[in-house]
mmCIF file of C-alpha atoms in Angstrom:
data_model
loop_
_atom_site.group_PDB
_atom_site.id
_atom_site.type_symbol
_atom_site.label_atom_id
_atom_site.label_comp_id
_atom_site.label_asym_id
_atom_site.label_seq_id
_atom_site.Cartn_x
_atom_site.Cartn_y
_atom_site.Cartn_z
ATOM 1 C CA MET A 1 46.061 -17.671 108.812
ATOM 2 C CA THR A 2 44.795 -20.336 111.161
ATOM 3 C CA ASN A 3 41.198 -19.824 109.991
ATOM 4 C CA GLN A 4 42.289 -19.939 106.352
ATOM 5 C CA LEU A 5 44.141 -23.229 106.935
ATOM 6 C CA ALA A 6 41.105 -24.732 108.614
ATOM 7 C CA ILE A 7 38.901 -23.727 105.679
ATOM 8 C CA THR A 8 41.422 -25.215 103.239
ATOM 9 C CA ASN A 9 41.538 -28.513 105.152
ATOM 10 C CA GLN A 10 37.759 -28.623 105.307
ATOM 11 C CA ALA A 11 37.521 -28.101 101.553
ATOM 12 C CA ALA A 12 40.007 -30.950 101.013
ATOM 13 C CA ASP A 13 37.941 -33.254 103.249
ATOM 14 C CA LEU A 14 34.804 -32.430 101.250
ATOM 15 C CA ASP A 15 36.624 -33.209 98.005
ATOM 16 C CA GLN A 16 37.605 -36.599 99.410
ATOM 17 C CA LEU A 17 34.023 -37.289 100.457
ATOM 18 C CA ASP A 18 32.732 -36.339 97.013
ATOM 19 C CA GLY A 19 35.329 -38.624 95.448
ATOM 20 C CA ALA A 20 34.344 -41.510 97.699
ATOM 21 C CA ALA A 21 30.696 -40.936 96.875
ATOM 22 C CA THR A 22 31.474 -41.038 93.169
ATOM 23 C CA VAL A 23 33.442 -44.250 93.558
ATOM 24 C CA GLY A 24 30.611 -45.712 95.613
ATOM 25 C CA GLN A 25 28.055 -44.800 92.963
ATOM 26 C CA LEU A 26 30.185 -46.345 90.244
ATOM 27 C CA ALA A 27 30.600 -49.489 92.343
ATOM 28 C CA ASN A 28 26.840 -49.689 92.834
ATOM 29 C CA GLN A 29 26.248 -49.333 89.107
ATOM 30 C CA ALA A 30 28.802 -52.020 88.286
ATOM 31 C CA ALA A 31 27.379 -54.403 90.889
ATOM 32 C CA ALA A 32 23.842 -53.761 89.671
ATOM 33 C CA ALA A 33 24.875 -54.414 86.086
ATOM 34 C CA ARG A 34 26.311 -57.768 87.136
ATOM 35 C CA SER A 35 23.311 -58.719 89.249
ATOM 36 C CA PHE A 36 21.479 -60.206 86.248
ATOM 37 C CA ILE A 37 24.517 -62.272 85.259
ATOM 38 C CA ASP A 38 25.223 -63.450 88.793
ATOM 39 C CA TYR A 39 21.599 -64.335 89.483
ATOM 40 C CA ARG A 40 21.198 -66.361 86.312
ATOM 41 C CA ALA A 41 24.551 -68.108 86.796
ATOM 42 C CA ARG A 42 23.157 -69.626 89.992
ATOM 43 C CA LYS A 43 20.087 -71.123 88.329
ATOM 44 C CA SER A 44 19.667 -74.470 86.585
ATOM 45 C CA ALA A 45 19.010 -74.731 82.861
ATOM 46 C CA ASN A 46 15.396 -75.750 83.521
ATOM 47 C CA THR A 47 14.816 -72.739 85.777
ATOM 48 C CA LEU A 48 16.309 -70.399 83.186
ATOM 49 C CA ARG A 49 14.026 -71.819 80.509
ATOM 50 C CA THR A 50 11.052 -71.140 82.773
ATOM 51 C CA HIS A 51 12.267 -67.597 83.438
ATOM 52 C CA ASP A 52 12.885 -66.894 79.764
ATOM 53 C CA ALA A 53 9.414 -68.130 78.837
ATOM 54 C CA ALA A 54 7.852 -65.829 81.446
ATOM 55 C CA LEU A 55 9.940 -62.853 80.328
ATOM 56 C CA ALA A 56 9.105 -63.504 76.670
ATOM 57 C CA HIS A 57 5.421 -63.491 77.560
ATOM 58 C CA PHE A 58 5.851 -60.245 79.505
ATOM 59 C CA ALA A 59 7.703 -58.680 76.557
ATOM 60 C CA ARG A 60 4.867 -59.584 74.162
ATOM 61 C CA PHE A 61 2.375 -58.123 76.609
ATOM 62 C CA LEU A 62 4.312 -54.830 76.753
ATOM 63 C CA ILE A 63 4.732 -54.612 72.982
ATOM 64 C CA ASP A 64 1.060 -55.376 72.267
ATOM 65 C CA ARG A 65 0.028 -52.521 74.544
ATOM 66 C CA GLY A 66 2.532 -50.034 73.188
ATOM 67 C CA ALA A 67 4.468 -49.911 76.434
ATOM 68 C CA ALA A 68 7.781 -50.915 74.865
ATOM 69 C CA GLY A 69 9.747 -50.878 71.652
ATOM 70 C CA ALA A 70 9.251 -53.595 69.090
ATOM 71 C CA GLN A 71 12.775 -54.922 69.741
ATOM 72 C CA LEU A 72 12.064 -55.828 73.359
ATOM 73 C CA ASP A 73 12.388 -59.540 74.082
ATOM 74 C CA ALA A 74 13.207 -61.996 76.834
ATOM 75 C CA ALA A 75 16.957 -61.586 76.321
ATOM 76 C CA ALA A 76 16.757 -57.839 76.964
ATOM 77 C CA LEU A 77 14.597 -58.227 80.058
ATOM 78 C CA ALA A 78 16.935 -60.917 81.379
ATOM 79 C CA SER A 79 20.131 -58.891 81.019
ATOM 80 C CA ASP A 80 19.527 -55.151 80.582
ATOM 81 C CA ALA A 81 18.153 -53.047 83.425
ATOM 82 C CA ALA A 82 17.295 -50.272 80.958
ATOM 83 C CA ALA A 83 14.655 -52.551 79.386
ATOM 84 C CA TRP A 84 12.660 -52.206 82.627
ATOM 85 C CA ARG A 85 12.422 -48.410 82.587
ATOM 86 C CA GLY A 86 8.816 -47.244 82.843
ATOM 87 C CA ILE A 87 7.517 -50.497 84.355
ATOM 88 C CA THR A 88 5.015 -49.747 87.121
ATOM 89 C CA TRP A 89 2.830 -51.770 89.426
ATOM 90 C CA GLY A 90 -0.166 -51.036 87.189
ATOM 91 C CA ILE A 91 1.570 -52.693 84.240
ATOM 92 C CA VAL A 92 2.476 -55.726 86.332
ATOM 93 C CA GLU A 93 -1.065 -55.958 87.704
ATOM 94 C CA GLY A 94 -2.388 -55.757 84.128
ATOM 95 C CA PHE A 95 -0.060 -58.581 83.100
ATOM 96 C CA LYS A 96 -1.372 -60.746 85.925
ATOM 97 C CA LEU A 97 -4.991 -60.142 84.892
ATOM 98 C CA HIS A 98 -4.072 -60.759 81.253
ATOM 99 C CA LEU A 99 -2.730 -64.189 82.155
ATOM 100 C CA LEU A 100 -5.932 -65.022 84.016
ATOM 101 C CA ASN A 101 -8.103 -63.901 81.110
ATOM 102 C CA GLN A 102 -6.018 -65.980 78.713
ATOM 103 C CA GLY A 103 -6.830 -69.113 80.700
ATOM 104 C CA TYR A 104 -3.477 -69.793 82.336
ATOM 105 C CA SER A 105 -3.575 -71.895 85.475
ATOM 106 C CA ILE A 106 -3.210 -70.212 88.846
ATOM 107 C CA ALA A 107 0.180 -71.876 89.253
ATOM 108 C CA ALA A 108 1.338 -70.487 85.886
ATOM 109 C CA VAL A 109 0.072 -67.002 86.755
ATOM 110 C CA ASN A 110 1.887 -67.060 90.098
ATOM 111 C CA ASN A 111 5.066 -68.349 88.474
ATOM 112 C CA ARG A 112 5.191 -65.676 85.770
ATOM 113 C CA LEU A 113 4.319 -62.950 88.235
ATOM 114 C CA SER A 114 7.114 -64.074 90.561
ATOM 115 C CA VAL A 115 9.655 -64.012 87.717
ATOM 116 C CA VAL A 116 8.663 -60.482 86.702
ATOM 117 C CA LYS A 117 9.012 -59.230 90.282
ATOM 118 C CA VAL A 118 12.446 -60.826 90.726
ATOM 119 C CA TYR A 119 13.887 -59.217 87.589
ATOM 120 C CA ALA A 120 12.192 -55.910 88.361
ATOM 121 C CA GLY A 121 14.003 -55.982 91.696
ATOM 122 C CA MET A 122 17.364 -56.363 89.976
ATOM 123 C CA ALA A 123 16.497 -53.563 87.552
ATOM 124 C CA SER A 124 15.641 -51.337 90.498
ATOM 125 C CA LYS A 125 19.078 -51.934 92.006
ATOM 126 C CA ALA A 126 20.526 -50.571 88.767
ATOM 127 C CA GLY A 127 18.361 -47.479 89.048
ATOM 128 C CA ALA A 128 15.996 -48.328 86.197
ATOM 129 C CA ILE A 129 12.941 -48.557 88.469
ATOM 130 C CA PRO A 130 12.517 -46.086 91.351
ATOM 131 C CA ALA A 131 12.456 -47.663 94.807
ATOM 132 C CA ASP A 132 8.890 -46.489 95.465
ATOM 133 C CA ASP A 133 7.669 -48.084 92.230
ATOM 134 C CA LEU A 134 9.428 -51.333 93.102
ATOM 135 C CA THR A 135 7.675 -51.400 96.470
ATOM 136 C CA HIS A 136 4.314 -51.199 94.689
ATOM 137 C CA ILE A 137 5.373 -53.821 92.126
ATOM 138 C CA LYS A 138 6.324 -56.251 94.872
ATOM 139 C CA ALA A 139 2.925 -55.645 96.457
ATOM 140 C CA VAL A 140 1.156 -57.090 93.379
ATOM 141 C CA ALA A 141 0.001 -60.326 94.937
ATOM 142 C CA GLY A 142 -0.434 -63.734 93.388
ATOM 143 C CA TYR A 143 -3.096 -66.216 94.447
ATOM 144 C CA GLY A 144 -3.156 -68.628 97.340
ATOM 145 C CA VAL A 145 -4.706 -72.071 97.037
ATOM 146 C CA THR A 146 -8.136 -71.029 98.303
ATOM 147 C CA GLU A 147 -8.104 -67.742 96.387
ATOM 148 C CA GLY A 148 -7.094 -69.523 93.214
ATOM 149 C CA ARG A 149 -9.910 -72.015 93.577
ATOM 150 C CA ARG A 150 -12.408 -69.182 93.900
ATOM 151 C CA VAL A 151 -10.974 -67.417 90.867
ATOM 152 C CA ASP A 152 -11.192 -70.615 88.821
ATOM 153 C CA GLU A 153 -14.828 -71.065 89.815
ATOM 154 C CA ARG A 154 -15.719 -67.629 88.463
ATOM 155 C CA ARG A 155 -13.778 -67.468 85.221
ATOM 156 C CA PRO A 156 -14.536 -69.229 81.908
ATOM 157 C CA ARG A 157 -13.278 -72.800 81.604
ATOM 158 C CA SER A 158 -10.291 -72.513 79.296
ATOM 159 C CA ARG A 159 -6.755 -73.708 79.661
ATOM 160 C CA VAL A 160 -3.544 -72.710 77.920
ATOM 161 C CA GLY A 161 -0.447 -74.861 77.550
ATOM 162 C CA ALA A 162 0.315 -78.538 77.398
ATOM 163 C CA LYS A 163 0.144 -79.253 81.116
ATOM 164 C CA LYS A 164 -2.915 -81.053 82.399
ATOM 165 C CA SER A 165 -5.047 -79.515 85.136
ATOM 166 C CA ALA A 166 -4.827 -82.777 87.107
ATOM 167 C CA ALA A 167 -2.534 -85.774 87.052
ATOM 168 C CA VAL A 168 -3.684 -89.026 85.472
ATOM 169 C CA GLY A 169 -4.248 -91.418 88.360
ATOM 170 C CA LEU A 170 -3.083 -95.018 88.443
ATOM 171 C CA THR A 171 -4.296 -97.921 90.513
ATOM 172 C CA LEU A 172 -1.872 -100.302 92.182
ATOM 173 C CA ASP A 173 -2.854 -102.991 89.677
ATOM 174 C CA GLN A 174 -2.190 -100.684 86.722
ATOM 175 C CA ALA A 175 1.212 -99.742 88.119
ATOM 176 C CA ARG A 176 2.145 -103.406 88.576
ATOM 177 C CA ARG A 177 1.119 -104.230 85.014
ATOM 178 C CA LEU A 178 3.165 -101.344 83.640
ATOM 179 C CA LYS A 179 6.292 -102.654 85.366
ATOM 180 C CA MET A 180 5.891 -106.104 83.812
ATOM 181 C CA PRO A 181 7.053 -106.797 80.223
ATOM 182 C CA ALA A 182 4.128 -107.336 77.867
ATOM 183 C CA ASP A 183 6.012 -109.995 75.856
ATOM 184 C CA ASN A 184 9.496 -111.407 75.307
ATOM 185 C CA THR A 185 10.808 -108.667 73.019
ATOM 186 C CA GLY A 186 13.600 -106.259 73.860
ATOM 187 C CA GLN A 187 11.160 -103.386 73.517
ATOM 188 C CA ALA A 188 8.951 -104.831 76.254
ATOM 189 C CA ALA A 189 11.994 -105.322 78.501
ATOM 190 C CA ARG A 190 13.040 -101.715 77.958
ATOM 191 C CA ASP A 191 9.511 -100.416 78.568
ATOM 192 C CA ALA A 192 9.249 -102.339 81.838
ATOM 193 C CA LEU A 193 12.469 -100.743 83.096
ATOM 194 C CA ILE A 194 11.309 -97.282 82.055
ATOM 195 C CA MET A 195 8.080 -97.699 83.981
ATOM 196 C CA ALA A 196 9.796 -99.225 87.025
ATOM 197 C CA LEU A 197 12.168 -96.257 87.276
ATOM 198 C CA LEU A 198 9.299 -93.796 86.930
ATOM 199 C CA LEU A 199 6.852 -95.530 89.267
ATOM 200 C CA ASP A 200 9.249 -96.920 91.897
ATOM 201 C CA HIS A 201 11.862 -94.136 91.966
ATOM 202 C CA GLY A 202 10.014 -90.993 90.913
ATOM 203 C CA LEU A 203 12.507 -89.874 88.287
ATOM 204 C CA ARG A 204 11.764 -86.847 86.158
ATOM 205 C CA VAL A 205 11.761 -87.590 82.440
ATOM 206 C CA GLY A 206 14.950 -85.575 81.891
ATOM 207 C CA GLU A 207 16.697 -87.538 84.628
ATOM 208 C CA LEU A 208 15.468 -90.786 83.135
ATOM 209 C CA ALA A 209 16.553 -89.850 79.611
ATOM 210 C CA GLY A 210 20.020 -88.882 80.875
ATOM 211 C CA LEU A 211 20.785 -92.222 82.510
ATOM 212 C CA THR A 212 23.856 -94.130 81.375
ATOM 213 C CA VAL A 213 24.575 -97.836 81.549
ATOM 214 C CA GLU A 214 27.168 -97.093 84.240
ATOM 215 C CA ALA A 215 24.458 -95.508 86.394
ATOM 216 C CA LEU A 216 23.159 -98.993 87.202
ATOM 217 C CA ASP A 217 25.209 -101.208 89.501
ATOM 218 C CA LEU A 218 23.305 -104.475 89.299
ATOM 219 C CA ASP A 219 25.650 -106.334 91.639
ATOM 220 C CA ALA A 220 25.069 -103.797 94.400
ATOM 221 C CA GLY A 221 21.448 -103.183 93.382
ATOM 222 C CA MET A 222 22.081 -99.436 93.236
ATOM 223 C CA MET A 223 21.552 -96.577 90.803
ATOM 224 C CA THR A 224 23.535 -93.318 90.827
ATOM 225 C CA PHE A 225 22.198 -90.485 88.692
ATOM 226 C CA TYR A 226 22.168 -86.711 88.260
ATOM 227 C CA ARG A 227 19.188 -84.401 88.831
ATOM 228 C CA PRO A 228 19.904 -81.290 86.693
ATOM 229 C CA LYS A 229 16.904 -79.351 88.000
ATOM 230 C CA VAL A 230 18.396 -79.187 91.493
ATOM 231 C CA ASP A 231 22.057 -79.848 90.530
ATOM 232 C CA MET A 232 22.214 -82.968 92.670
ATOM 233 C CA THR A 233 23.705 -86.437 92.271
ATOM 234 C CA GLN A 234 21.803 -89.166 94.105
ATOM 235 C CA THR A 235 22.040 -92.872 94.754
ATOM 236 C CA HIS A 236 18.895 -95.009 94.971
ATOM 237 C CA ARG A 237 18.604 -98.595 96.081
ATOM 238 C CA LEU A 238 16.765 -100.350 93.266
ATOM 239 C CA THR A 239 13.427 -101.934 94.072
ATOM 240 C CA ALA A 240 12.994 -105.624 93.283
ATOM 241 C CA ALA A 241 10.871 -104.812 90.235
ATOM 242 C CA THR A 242 13.441 -102.316 88.938
ATOM 243 C CA LEU A 243 16.380 -104.658 89.473
ATOM 244 C CA THR A 244 14.619 -107.507 87.666
ATOM 245 C CA ALA A 245 13.658 -105.230 84.771
ATOM 246 C CA ALA A 246 17.193 -103.814 84.529
ATOM 247 C CA ARG A 247 18.790 -107.257 84.299
ATOM 248 C CA ARG A 248 16.381 -108.346 81.594
ATOM 249 C CA TYR A 249 16.821 -105.187 79.517
ATOM 250 C CA LEU A 250 20.604 -104.953 79.746
ATOM 251 C CA ALA A 251 20.919 -108.577 78.666
ATOM 252 C CA MET A 252 19.080 -107.683 75.445
ATOM 253 C CA ARG A 253 20.307 -104.133 74.837
ATOM 254 C CA PRO A 254 22.614 -103.595 71.831
ATOM 255 C CA THR A 255 25.802 -101.609 72.379
ATOM 256 C CA ILE A 256 25.755 -97.994 71.199
ATOM 257 C CA ALA A 257 28.265 -95.147 71.260
ATOM 258 C CA GLY A 258 28.028 -92.624 74.062
ATOM 259 C CA GLY A 259 26.947 -94.914 76.884
ATOM 260 C CA GLY A 260 23.333 -93.781 77.032
ATOM 261 C CA LEU A 261 21.049 -96.344 78.666
ATOM 262 C CA TRP A 262 18.089 -96.145 76.289
ATOM 263 C CA VAL A 263 17.920 -97.439 72.730
ATOM 264 C CA ALA A 264 15.144 -97.170 70.185
ATOM 265 C CA SER A 265 13.050 -100.044 68.857
ATOM 266 C CA ASP A 266 11.273 -100.935 65.633
ATOM 267 C CA ARG A 267 7.667 -101.956 64.994
ATOM 268 C CA ARG A 268 8.463 -105.616 65.622
ATOM 269 C CA GLY A 269 9.716 -104.790 69.108
ATOM 270 C CA GLN A 270 13.379 -105.321 68.255
ATOM 271 C CA LEU A 271 15.912 -103.017 69.909
ATOM 272 C CA LEU A 272 18.008 -100.872 67.579
ATOM 273 C CA PRO A 273 21.597 -99.647 68.022
ATOM 274 C CA ARG A 274 20.638 -95.976 68.228
ATOM 275 C CA PRO A 275 19.692 -93.773 71.192
ATOM 276 C CA MET A 276 16.153 -93.076 72.369
ATOM 277 C CA SER A 277 15.286 -89.431 73.095
ATOM 278 C CA GLY A 278 13.406 -88.023 76.068
ATOM 279 C CA ARG A 279 10.550 -87.063 73.781
ATOM 280 C CA ALA A 280 10.329 -90.631 72.503
ATOM 281 C CA ILE A 281 10.260 -91.883 76.092
ATOM 282 C CA SER A 282 7.344 -89.581 76.918
ATOM 283 C CA LYS A 283 5.454 -90.755 73.853
ATOM 284 C CA ARG A 284 6.110 -94.371 74.759
ATOM 285 C CA VAL A 285 4.788 -93.827 78.301
ATOM 286 C CA GLY A 286 1.578 -92.457 76.816
ATOM 287 C CA LEU A 287 1.147 -95.538 74.638
ATOM 288 C CA LEU A 288 1.858 -97.893 77.530
ATOM 289 C CA GLY A 289 -0.720 -96.035 79.600
ATOM 290 C CA LEU A 290 -3.356 -96.717 76.970
ATOM 291 C CA ASP A 291 -2.669 -100.446 77.289
ATOM 292 C CA VAL A 292 -3.738 -100.388 80.957
ATOM 293 C CA GLY A 293 -6.570 -97.876 80.567
ATOM 294 C CA ALA A 294 -4.662 -94.768 81.739
ATOM 295 C CA VAL A 295 -5.441 -92.343 78.926
ATOM 296 C CA GLY A 296 -2.997 -89.449 78.613
ATOM 297 C CA LEU A 297 -0.400 -90.918 80.969
ATOM 298 C CA SER A 298 2.856 -88.942 81.136
ATOM 299 C CA PRO A 299 6.168 -89.403 82.976
ATOM 300 C CA HIS A 300 5.153 -86.644 85.395
ATOM 301 C CA ASP A 301 1.940 -88.543 86.220
ATOM 302 C CA CYS A 302 4.172 -91.474 87.189
ATOM 303 C CA ARG A 303 6.213 -89.215 89.490
ATOM 304 C CA HIS A 304 2.943 -88.037 91.018
ATOM 305 C CA TYR A 305 1.914 -91.667 91.560
ATOM 306 C CA TRP A 306 5.264 -92.440 93.199
ATOM 307 C CA ALA A 307 5.042 -89.507 95.618
ATOM 308 C CA THR A 308 1.393 -90.179 96.436
ATOM 309 C CA SER A 309 2.033 -93.868 97.066
ATOM 310 C CA ALA A 310 5.075 -93.173 99.215
ATOM 311 C CA ALA A 311 3.209 -90.614 101.322
ATOM 312 C CA ALA A 312 0.206 -92.904 101.734
ATOM 313 C CA ALA A 313 2.504 -95.682 102.945
ATOM 314 C CA GLY A 314 3.818 -93.425 105.699
ATOM 315 C CA THR A 315 6.970 -91.920 104.179
ATOM 316 C CA GLY A 316 7.959 -88.788 106.097
ATOM 317 C CA VAL A 317 8.129 -85.426 104.373
ATOM 318 C CA PHE A 318 11.927 -85.131 104.712
ATOM 319 C CA SER A 319 12.552 -88.629 103.353
ATOM 320 C CA LEU A 320 10.197 -87.888 100.465
ATOM 321 C CA ARG A 321 11.978 -84.608 99.791
ATOM 322 C CA ASP A 322 15.380 -86.285 99.647
ATOM 323 C CA ALA A 323 14.299 -89.275 97.571
ATOM 324 C CA GLY A 324 12.376 -87.104 95.110
ATOM 325 C CA GLY A 325 15.157 -84.596 94.601
ATOM 326 C CA TRP A 326 13.241 -81.548 95.804
ATOM 327 C CA SER A 327 15.097 -78.561 97.233
ATOM 328 C CA SER A 328 12.489 -77.853 99.925
ATOM 329 C CA VAL A 329 9.722 -79.664 101.803
ATOM 330 C CA ALA A 330 6.963 -77.544 100.227
ATOM 331 C CA MET A 331 6.153 -79.926 97.375
ATOM 332 C CA PRO A 332 6.476 -83.285 99.192
ATOM 333 C CA ALA A 333 4.483 -81.821 102.092
ATOM 334 C CA ARG A 334 1.483 -81.609 99.760
ATOM 335 C CA TYR A 335 1.554 -85.348 99.181
ATOM 336 C CA VAL A 336 2.030 -86.136 102.860
ATOM 337 C CA GLU A 337 -0.796 -83.828 103.911
ATOM 338 C CA ALA A 338 -3.120 -85.192 101.250
ATOM 339 C CA ALA A 339 -2.432 -88.756 102.401
ATOM 340 C CA ALA A 340 -2.883 -88.012 106.101
ATOM 341 C CA ILE A 341 -5.976 -89.111 107.998
ATOM 342 C CA ALA A 342 -7.364 -85.962 109.562
ATOM 343 C CA ASN A 343 -8.515 -87.522 112.814
ATOM 344 C CA GLU A 344 -5.529 -89.792 113.332
ATOM 345 C CA GLY A 345 -4.542 -89.669 116.982
ATOM 346 C CA VAL A 346 -7.875 -88.327 118.206
ATOM 347 C CA ILE A 347 -9.040 -90.315 121.256
ATOM 348 C CA LEU A 348 -12.678 -90.205 122.257
ATOM 349 C CA ARG A 349 -14.178 -91.237 125.558
ATOM 350 C CA GLN A 350 -16.417 -94.247 124.907
#
């Protein structure tokens, strides 16, 4: 009887263990299913657009090579682990080489590859990709700076996308001219403020386009604005050129609904009581660049000028990071390193 009771108790314990294992498996599946949602909920709208573009490209690559159904798209890859079934390191490696052969920049190749590996990792948690396959997928390496330069030297010169391979450079004189109104019209006053905010404060075009009248406190000489890319609200002290331009423009700006800072203008340079879009701002920057001999100038070129100038003047990497609204020191460090004098501090015996 004692032995029988022991066997019965042991069987009951095993049943409890099996039940716990089942609950654990179900919990893992539920958590894995939510991993896509949770991950994407943490990202900014700009980051999600970048991810969706990369996933859409990967989906087209899979469909063109018969590795997926015709209904596969970015939405499926961004939300459904099952869409990743059958993905192997060889497919991911082929995608990387495809991007290179299509003429994408090294930065674009690395970005798309990184996105694919991140979502493959979440799919693996849900059981769609075996752990061993995920290990090999993660081992598909992108390109470092030196490696990328060597690859570029050996592949045909072609480039895909609207981004330029190098920023349009500006001289100090060109930057000063861009921050000065070309005439006495409201359009010229507005343009001068746009350029001052880009060149003296390093705003991204989306941040610039989203400014409101209330963002500028002219009495205090301050500007408070939101950076959606990093979900950050910042306050900048306005430079003298920016403050002067802001006072001139606001004195001439017509009132419009919504509180947006920027208004459109007509061919005579008169300001109109309707908002100016971010796309219109970018186009206007290009036209203003032509006036000073900077062909192809974009708002991002102005941000590049701001960071380069600040680094060259001795701004530290952490101050540059904070002022520029970056989430890490990786990007501003590039400007600081590029501006540094290599043999600064070297003392030679004379």
